[in-house]
Coordinates of C-alpha atoms in Angstrom, one line a residue:
Chain A
M93 CA 8.2 -8.0 30.5
N94 CA 4.2 -7.9 31.7
C95 CA 0.4 -8.8 29.6
K96 CA 0.2 -5.7 28.4
K97 CA 3.4 -5.9 26.3
S98 CA 3.5 -9.6 26.2
E99 CA -0.4 -9.6 24.4
K100 CA 2.0 -7.3 21.9
Y101 CA 4.0 -10.3 21.1
I102 CA 2.2 -13.2 21.3
P103 CA 1.2 -13.1 17.7
L104 CA 4.4 -12.6 16.6
L105 CA 6.0 -15.5 18.5
A106 CA 3.5 -17.4 16.9
G107 CA 5.1 -17.2 13.4
N108 CA 8.8 -16.1 14.8
E109 CA 8.9 -13.2 14.0
L110 CA 10.8 -11.7 16.9
S111 CA 14.1 -11.5 17.6
A112 CA 15.9 -14.0 19.4
T113 CA 16.4 -11.6 22.6
K114 CA 13.0 -10.5 22.7
A115 CA 11.4 -14.4 22.4
A116 CA 13.5 -15.3 25.3
K117 CA 11.3 -12.5 27.1
V118 CA 8.0 -13.0 25.9
R119 CA 8.8 -17.5 26.9
A120 CA 10.1 -15.9 30.3
H121 CA 6.9 -14.1 31.2
L122 CA 4.8 -17.1 29.3
E123 CA 6.2 -19.4 32.5
K124 CA 5.2 -17.0 34.7
C125 CA 1.5 -15.9 33.2
E126 CA -1.1 -18.9 32.7
A127 CA -3.5 -16.5 31.2
C128 CA -0.6 -15.4 28.4
L129 CA 0.1 -18.9 28.0
R130 CA -3.5 -19.6 27.0
E131 CA -3.2 -17.0 25.1
A132 CA 0.1 -17.8 23.2
N133 CA -1.3 -21.7 22.6
E134 CA -4.0 -20.6 21.1
I135 CA -2.2 -18.1 19.1
E136 CA -0.5 -20.8 17.8
G137 CA -2.9 -23.3 17.6
A138 CA -5.1 -21.4 15.5
L139 CA -3.0 -20.5 13.4
K140 CA -1.6 -24.6 12.5
A141 CA -5.4 -24.8 11.7
A142 CA -5.9 -22.0 8.9
K143 CA -2.9 -23.2 7.7
T144 CA -4.4 -27.0 7.6
L145 CA -7.2 -25.3 5.7
A146 CA -5.5 -24.3 3.3
R147 CA -3.4 -27.3 2.7
L148 CA -6.6 -29.0 2.5
E149 CA -8.5 -27.1 0.6
G150 CA -8.3 -28.4 -3.2
A151 CA -6.0 -26.9 -5.5
A152 CA -7.7 -24.2 -7.9
D153 CA -6.8 -24.6 -11.1
W154 CA -7.5 -23.5 -15.1
S155 CA -8.8 -25.5 -17.2
E156 CA -6.9 -26.5 -19.9
S157 CA -8.7 -25.4 -22.7
E158 CA -9.2 -21.9 -20.5
W159 CA -4.5 -22.3 -19.7
R160 CA -4.7 -22.0 -23.7
H161 CA -7.1 -19.6 -24.6
L162 CA -5.1 -17.3 -21.5
L163 CA -1.5 -18.4 -23.5
R164 CA -3.2 -17.0 -26.8
S165 CA -4.6 -14.3 -25.7
I166 CA -0.9 -13.0 -24.1
A167 CA 0.8 -13.7 -27.5
A168 CA -1.9 -11.5 -29.0
T169 CA -0.2 -8.8 -26.7
K170 CA 2.0 -6.7 -27.1
M171 CA 4.9 -6.1 -25.2
E172 CA 5.5 -2.6 -24.1
K173 CA 8.5 -0.7 -24.5
K174 CA 11.1 0.0 -21.5
S175 CA 10.4 2.2 -19.6
V176 CA 12.8 5.5 -18.5
W177 CA 11.2 5.1 -14.7
A178 CA 11.4 1.1 -15.4
G179 CA 14.1 0.4 -12.5
L180 CA 13.5 3.4 -10.8
S181 CA 10.9 2.2 -7.0
L182 CA 7.8 4.7 -6.8
K183 CA 9.1 6.6 -3.7
P184 CA 12.2 7.8 -4.6
A185 CA 11.4 9.0 -7.5
L186 CA 8.3 11.0 -5.5
A187 CA 10.3 13.0 -3.3
G188 CA 13.0 13.6 -5.9
S189 CA 10.1 15.0 -8.0
L190 CA 8.9 16.8 -4.8
A191 CA 11.8 18.0 -4.0
L192 CA 13.3 19.5 -7.1
I193 CA 9.8 21.2 -7.2
L194 CA 10.1 22.9 -4.0
I195 CA 13.7 24.3 -4.6
I196 CA 13.0 25.8 -8.0
A197 CA 9.2 27.3 -6.5
G198 CA 11.6 28.8 -3.2
A199 CA 14.1 30.0 -5.7
F200 CA 11.2 31.7 -7.8
L201 CA 9.5 33.5 -4.2
F202 CA 13.1 34.3 -3.0
L203 CA 14.5 36.0 -6.4
R204 CA 10.8 38.1 -6.8
K205 CA 10.8 40.1 -3.2
S206 CA 13.8 42.6 -2.9
P207 CA 15.2 42.4 0.0
T208 CA 13.8 45.8 2.3
Q209 CA 10.4 43.8 1.4
L210 CA 11.7 41.0 2.7
N211 CA 12.3 43.0 5.7
T212 CA 9.5 44.2 6.3
R213 CA 6.5 43.3 5.7
A214 CA 4.8 47.5 5.0
T215 CA 4.6 49.5 2.2
L216 CA 6.3 52.3 0.8
Q217 CA 4.8 54.9 -1.2
V218 CA 6.7 58.0 -1.4
P219 CA 6.5 60.8 -2.5
S220 CA 2.7 60.5 -3.1
Q221 CA 1.1 63.2 -5.2
N222 CA -1.9 62.9 -3.0
M223 CA -1.3 64.1 0.0
V224 CA -1.0 67.0 2.2
K225 CA 1.7 68.8 2.5
P226 CA 1.3 71.6 5.7
D227 CA 2.0 74.7 5.0
Q228 CA 2.0 74.3 1.1
Q229 CA 0.4 77.5 0.5
N230 CA 2.9 80.1 2.8
G231 CA 5.9 77.5 1.6
K232 CA 7.2 78.1 5.6
Q233 CA 7.6 74.3 5.5
D234 CA 8.6 71.9 2.7
A235 CA 7.3 68.6 3.5
Q236 CA 7.7 65.7 2.2
P237 CA 5.1 62.5 2.6
I238 CA 5.7 58.9 3.3
T239 CA 3.0 56.6 4.0
I240 CA 3.0 53.4 5.1
I241 CA 0.9 50.8 4.8
S242 CA 0.7 47.9 6.7
K243 CA -0.2 44.4 4.6
E244 CA -1.9 42.2 6.8
T245 CA -3.9 44.6 8.9
G246 CA -4.5 47.8 6.8
L247 CA -3.2 50.0 9.0
K248 CA -1.8 53.6 7.0
I249 CA 1.0 55.7 8.7
I250 CA 1.9 58.9 7.4
W251 CA 4.9 60.5 7.7
F252 CA 5.9 64.4 7.3
Y253 CA 9.7 65.3 7.4
N254 CA 9.9 69.1 6.8
K255 CA 13.9 69.3 5.7
N256 CA 13.2 72.8 7.4
F257 CA 12.0 72.2 10.7
N258 CA 14.6 73.3 13.3
G259 CA 12.9 72.3 16.2
E260 CA 11.6 75.8 17.6
G261 CA 8.9 75.8 20.2
Y262 CA 9.7 72.3 20.6
G263 CA 11.2 71.5 24.6
K264 CA 10.1 75.1 26.0
Chain B
M15 CA 16.1 -14.4 -9.0
N16 CA 16.9 -17.7 -9.5
E17 CA 19.4 -19.2 -13.0
R18 CA 16.5 -20.5 -15.0
E19 CA 13.9 -17.2 -14.4
K20 CA 16.2 -15.5 -15.2
T21 CA 17.5 -17.5 -18.6
L22 CA 13.7 -17.0 -19.2
V23 CA 12.8 -13.2 -19.4
E24 CA 16.1 -13.2 -20.7
R25 CA 14.8 -15.1 -23.6
V26 CA 11.3 -13.3 -24.0
L27 CA 12.7 -10.1 -23.6
S28 CA 15.2 -11.0 -26.9
G29 CA 11.9 -12.4 -29.0
D30 CA 11.4 -16.0 -28.3
L31 CA 7.8 -15.6 -26.9
S32 CA 6.9 -19.4 -26.4
A33 CA 10.1 -18.8 -23.1
F34 CA 6.7 -17.7 -21.6
E35 CA 5.0 -20.2 -20.7
P36 CA 7.7 -22.1 -18.7
L37 CA 8.0 -19.5 -17.1
I38 CA 4.8 -19.0 -15.9
T39 CA 3.7 -22.0 -15.3
P40 CA 5.2 -22.4 -11.8
Y41 CA 2.8 -19.6 -10.7
R42 CA 0.1 -20.8 -12.8
K43 CA -1.9 -22.6 -9.2
P44 CA -0.2 -20.1 -6.7
L45 CA -1.2 -17.2 -8.2
L46 CA -4.6 -18.5 -8.7
G47 CA -5.3 -19.8 -5.5
L48 CA -4.2 -16.3 -4.1
A49 CA -6.0 -14.6 -6.6
Y50 CA -9.2 -16.5 -5.0
R51 CA -9.0 -16.4 -1.4
I52 CA -8.9 -12.9 -2.0
A53 CA -11.8 -12.3 -4.5
R54 CA -13.7 -14.9 -2.6
N55 CA -14.7 -16.3 -6.2
S56 CA -13.7 -18.4 -8.8
E57 CA -14.4 -16.6 -11.7
D58 CA -13.7 -13.3 -10.1
A59 CA -10.4 -15.1 -8.9
K60 CA -9.5 -15.5 -12.8
E61 CA -10.1 -12.7 -14.4
V62 CA -7.4 -11.2 -11.5
A63 CA -5.0 -14.1 -12.6
Q64 CA -5.5 -14.0 -16.8
E65 CA -4.7 -10.1 -15.9
T66 CA -1.4 -11.1 -13.9
F67 CA 0.2 -13.2 -16.3
L68 CA -1.3 -10.2 -19.3
R69 CA 0.5 -7.8 -17.6
A70 CA 3.6 -9.6 -16.4
F71 CA 4.7 -9.9 -20.1
K72 CA 3.3 -6.7 -21.2
Y73 CA 5.9 -4.7 -19.4
L74 CA 8.4 -7.7 -18.9
K75 CA 10.8 -5.0 -20.2
N76 CA 10.5 -3.2 -17.3
F77 CA 11.6 -6.2 -14.7
N78 CA 14.9 -6.0 -13.2
V79 CA 16.4 -9.4 -14.2
E80 CA 18.6 -9.0 -10.8
K81 CA 15.0 -8.9 -8.5
S82 CA 12.7 -12.0 -8.1
F83 CA 10.7 -12.4 -10.6
K84 CA 8.3 -14.0 -7.7
S85 CA 8.1 -11.2 -6.3
W86 CA 7.2 -9.0 -8.5
I87 CA 4.7 -11.3 -10.0
Y88 CA 2.2 -11.3 -7.0
Q89 CA 3.3 -7.5 -6.4
I90 CA 1.4 -7.6 -10.0
L91 CA -1.0 -9.6 -8.7
V92 CA -1.9 -7.9 -5.6
H93 CA -2.5 -4.8 -7.5
A94 CA -4.8 -6.5 -9.8
A95 CA -7.0 -7.3 -7.0
R96 CA -6.8 -4.0 -4.9
N97 CA -8.2 -2.3 -9.0
Y98 CA -10.7 -5.4 -9.6
R99 CA -12.0 -5.2 -5.9
N100 CA -12.0 -1.4 -6.3
K101 CA -13.7 -1.7 -9.4
Q102 CA -16.7 -4.6 -7.5
V103 CA -17.5 -2.3 -4.7
K104 CA -18.8 1.0 -7.0
Y105 CA -20.3 -1.5 -9.3
E106 CA -22.3 -2.8 -6.4
T107 CA -22.4 0.1 -4.8
L108 CA -24.3 1.5 -8.2
M109 CA -26.3 -1.6 -8.5
M110 CA -27.0 -2.0 -4.7
S111 CA -26.7 -6.0 -5.4
E112 CA -25.3 -8.5 -2.7
P113 CA -21.5 -9.1 -2.9
V114 CA -21.3 -12.1 -5.4
K115 CA -21.3 -15.7 -3.4
E116 CA -18.4 -18.3 -4.2
T117 CA -18.5 -20.9 -6.1
A118 CA -16.5 -24.3 -6.2
V119 CA -13.4 -24.3 -8.1
A120 CA -11.9 -27.4 -7.6
G121 CA -13.1 -30.8 -6.3
G122 CA -13.5 -32.5 -9.1
D123 CA -15.8 -34.6 -10.1
D124 CA -16.2 -36.8 -7.2
P125 CA -19.1 -35.1 -5.1
E126 CA -17.9 -36.5 -2.0
R127 CA -14.4 -34.7 -2.0
R128 CA -16.2 -31.6 -3.6
H129 CA -18.7 -30.9 -0.5
D130 CA -15.7 -31.8 1.4
D131 CA -13.4 -29.6 -0.3
E132 CA -16.5 -26.7 -0.2
E133 CA -16.4 -27.3 3.0
I134 CA -13.1 -26.7 3.7
R135 CA -13.2 -23.2 1.5
S136 CA -16.2 -22.0 3.0
R137 CA -14.3 -22.0 7.0
L138 CA -11.6 -20.7 5.5
M139 CA -13.7 -17.9 4.2
D140 CA -15.4 -17.3 6.6
C141 CA -12.4 -17.0 8.9
L142 CA -10.4 -14.2 6.0
D143 CA -14.1 -12.3 6.4
V144 CA -13.2 -11.2 9.7
L145 CA -10.0 -9.1 8.0
T146 CA -9.6 -5.6 6.8
P147 CA -8.5 -5.9 3.3
R148 CA -4.8 -4.7 4.3
E149 CA -4.6 -7.9 7.1
K150 CA -6.3 -10.2 4.7
E151 CA -3.5 -9.7 2.0
V152 CA -0.8 -9.4 4.8
F153 CA -2.0 -12.8 6.1
L154 CA -2.1 -14.7 2.3
L155 CA 1.2 -13.9 1.9
R156 CA 2.5 -14.5 5.3
D157 CA 1.0 -17.2 6.6
I158 CA -0.8 -19.5 3.8
E159 CA 2.2 -18.4 0.9
E160 CA 5.2 -18.2 3.1
M161 CA 6.6 -16.0 2.5
N162 CA 8.8 -13.9 4.9
I163 CA 8.1 -10.0 6.1
Q164 CA 10.6 -8.0 3.7
E165 CA 8.8 -10.1 0.5
T166 CA 5.6 -9.1 1.7
A167 CA 6.4 -6.2 2.6
K168 CA 7.9 -5.3 -1.1
I169 CA 4.9 -7.3 -2.1
L170 CA 2.8 -5.2 -0.5
R171 CA 4.8 -2.4 -1.1
C172 CA 5.2 -0.9 2.7
S173 CA 7.7 -1.4 5.6
A174 CA 7.9 -4.7 7.5
I175 CA 6.7 -2.8 10.8
S176 CA 3.4 -2.7 8.7
V177 CA 4.0 -6.4 7.8
R178 CA 4.3 -6.8 11.2
V179 CA 1.2 -4.8 12.9
H180 CA -1.1 -5.7 10.2
L181 CA -0.2 -9.5 10.8
S182 CA -0.8 -9.3 14.7
A183 CA -3.9 -8.1 14.3
A184 CA -4.8 -10.8 11.5
R185 CA -3.7 -13.6 13.5
K186 CA -5.3 -12.6 16.7
K187 CA -9.1 -11.8 14.5
I188 CA -8.1 -15.2 13.4
K189 CA -7.6 -17.3 16.3
E190 CA -11.3 -15.0 18.2
R191 CA -12.9 -16.5 15.1
I192 CA -11.7 -19.8 15.3
K193 CA -12.0 -20.5 19.4
D194 CA -15.8 -19.2 18.6
R195 CA -16.8 -21.2 15.2
Y196 CA -15.0 -23.7 14.8
P197 CA -13.1 -24.9 18.4
E198 CA -12.4 -28.5 16.7
Y199 CA -9.7 -26.8 15.3
L200 CA -8.0 -25.9 18.8
G201 CA -8.7 -29.3 21.0
R202 CA -11.5 -28.2 21.9
E203 CA -15.4 -29.7 21.9
P204 CA -17.7 -27.7 19.7

């Protein structure tokens, strides 16, 4: 054990709060290091001094009239009914409630979205009445527009699908 | 929880309110003493301790008789002291005033003894002043009230690790203060 680690453990050694193994390691270091030994002695001395001061300090007490007055106030107090939360400590109760809220919220969000929306972040509009169909006037082609708008960027892609397109003129 | 306390709690809960006094009497001095060391003022300490006993009675039905009554009542006191301290801080900020100076709670009529008590008290308070509120709570419960780490953690509603960390910091600070101002306690010349 080095001085840095020892410094961390010395205050706890003074109050016997270290495990036997750790305490033995710290004591072994103290035998070798004078500075750490001095620090350990000072902390132990200070702790004893604080305890002595607390013991020597005259214990505070109520006067009899104050104590009687307090007991009368208690007798006039109405006892609360047993709470449904009694016996439950706050942390598990809080964690349980939070988990329940998250599960309900998650299930709600999951059920609100359709499977197709879960896979893509874009919206699909088909067919769009406002879209211009190419060659609609001469009837040579029968084009169906499909608009895809990205929710994130707002990018709009309009795809025309012509079922009469036969690939003529391409690849030449 | 000891059998005596368990019986007394059960008697109070079954309607025998006279059993409450013997239940709280053993805590009469210790709770006031701890409240005083936290609040630093006898009037505030009495208010905090009174609030503790009133709450203990009011919520006794919520107390689990299988657990320690001592830990439970100390938990109430720490909570009441924190509430009181927060109110005081707000009040002092609002009034822009200095914190209320400590006054004596014990010492009796003997002026010499009273003077000695005040001297000791002011030294102890001076040492406690270097601590943060949490360090002070941990130090008082573990080192002055001599509760174990688990009990302290339970009363303060924190982990044993947190208690160890704050305790370690508190002892270092107390050592520095005693070394600096009261070296005679460490066997040195002032």
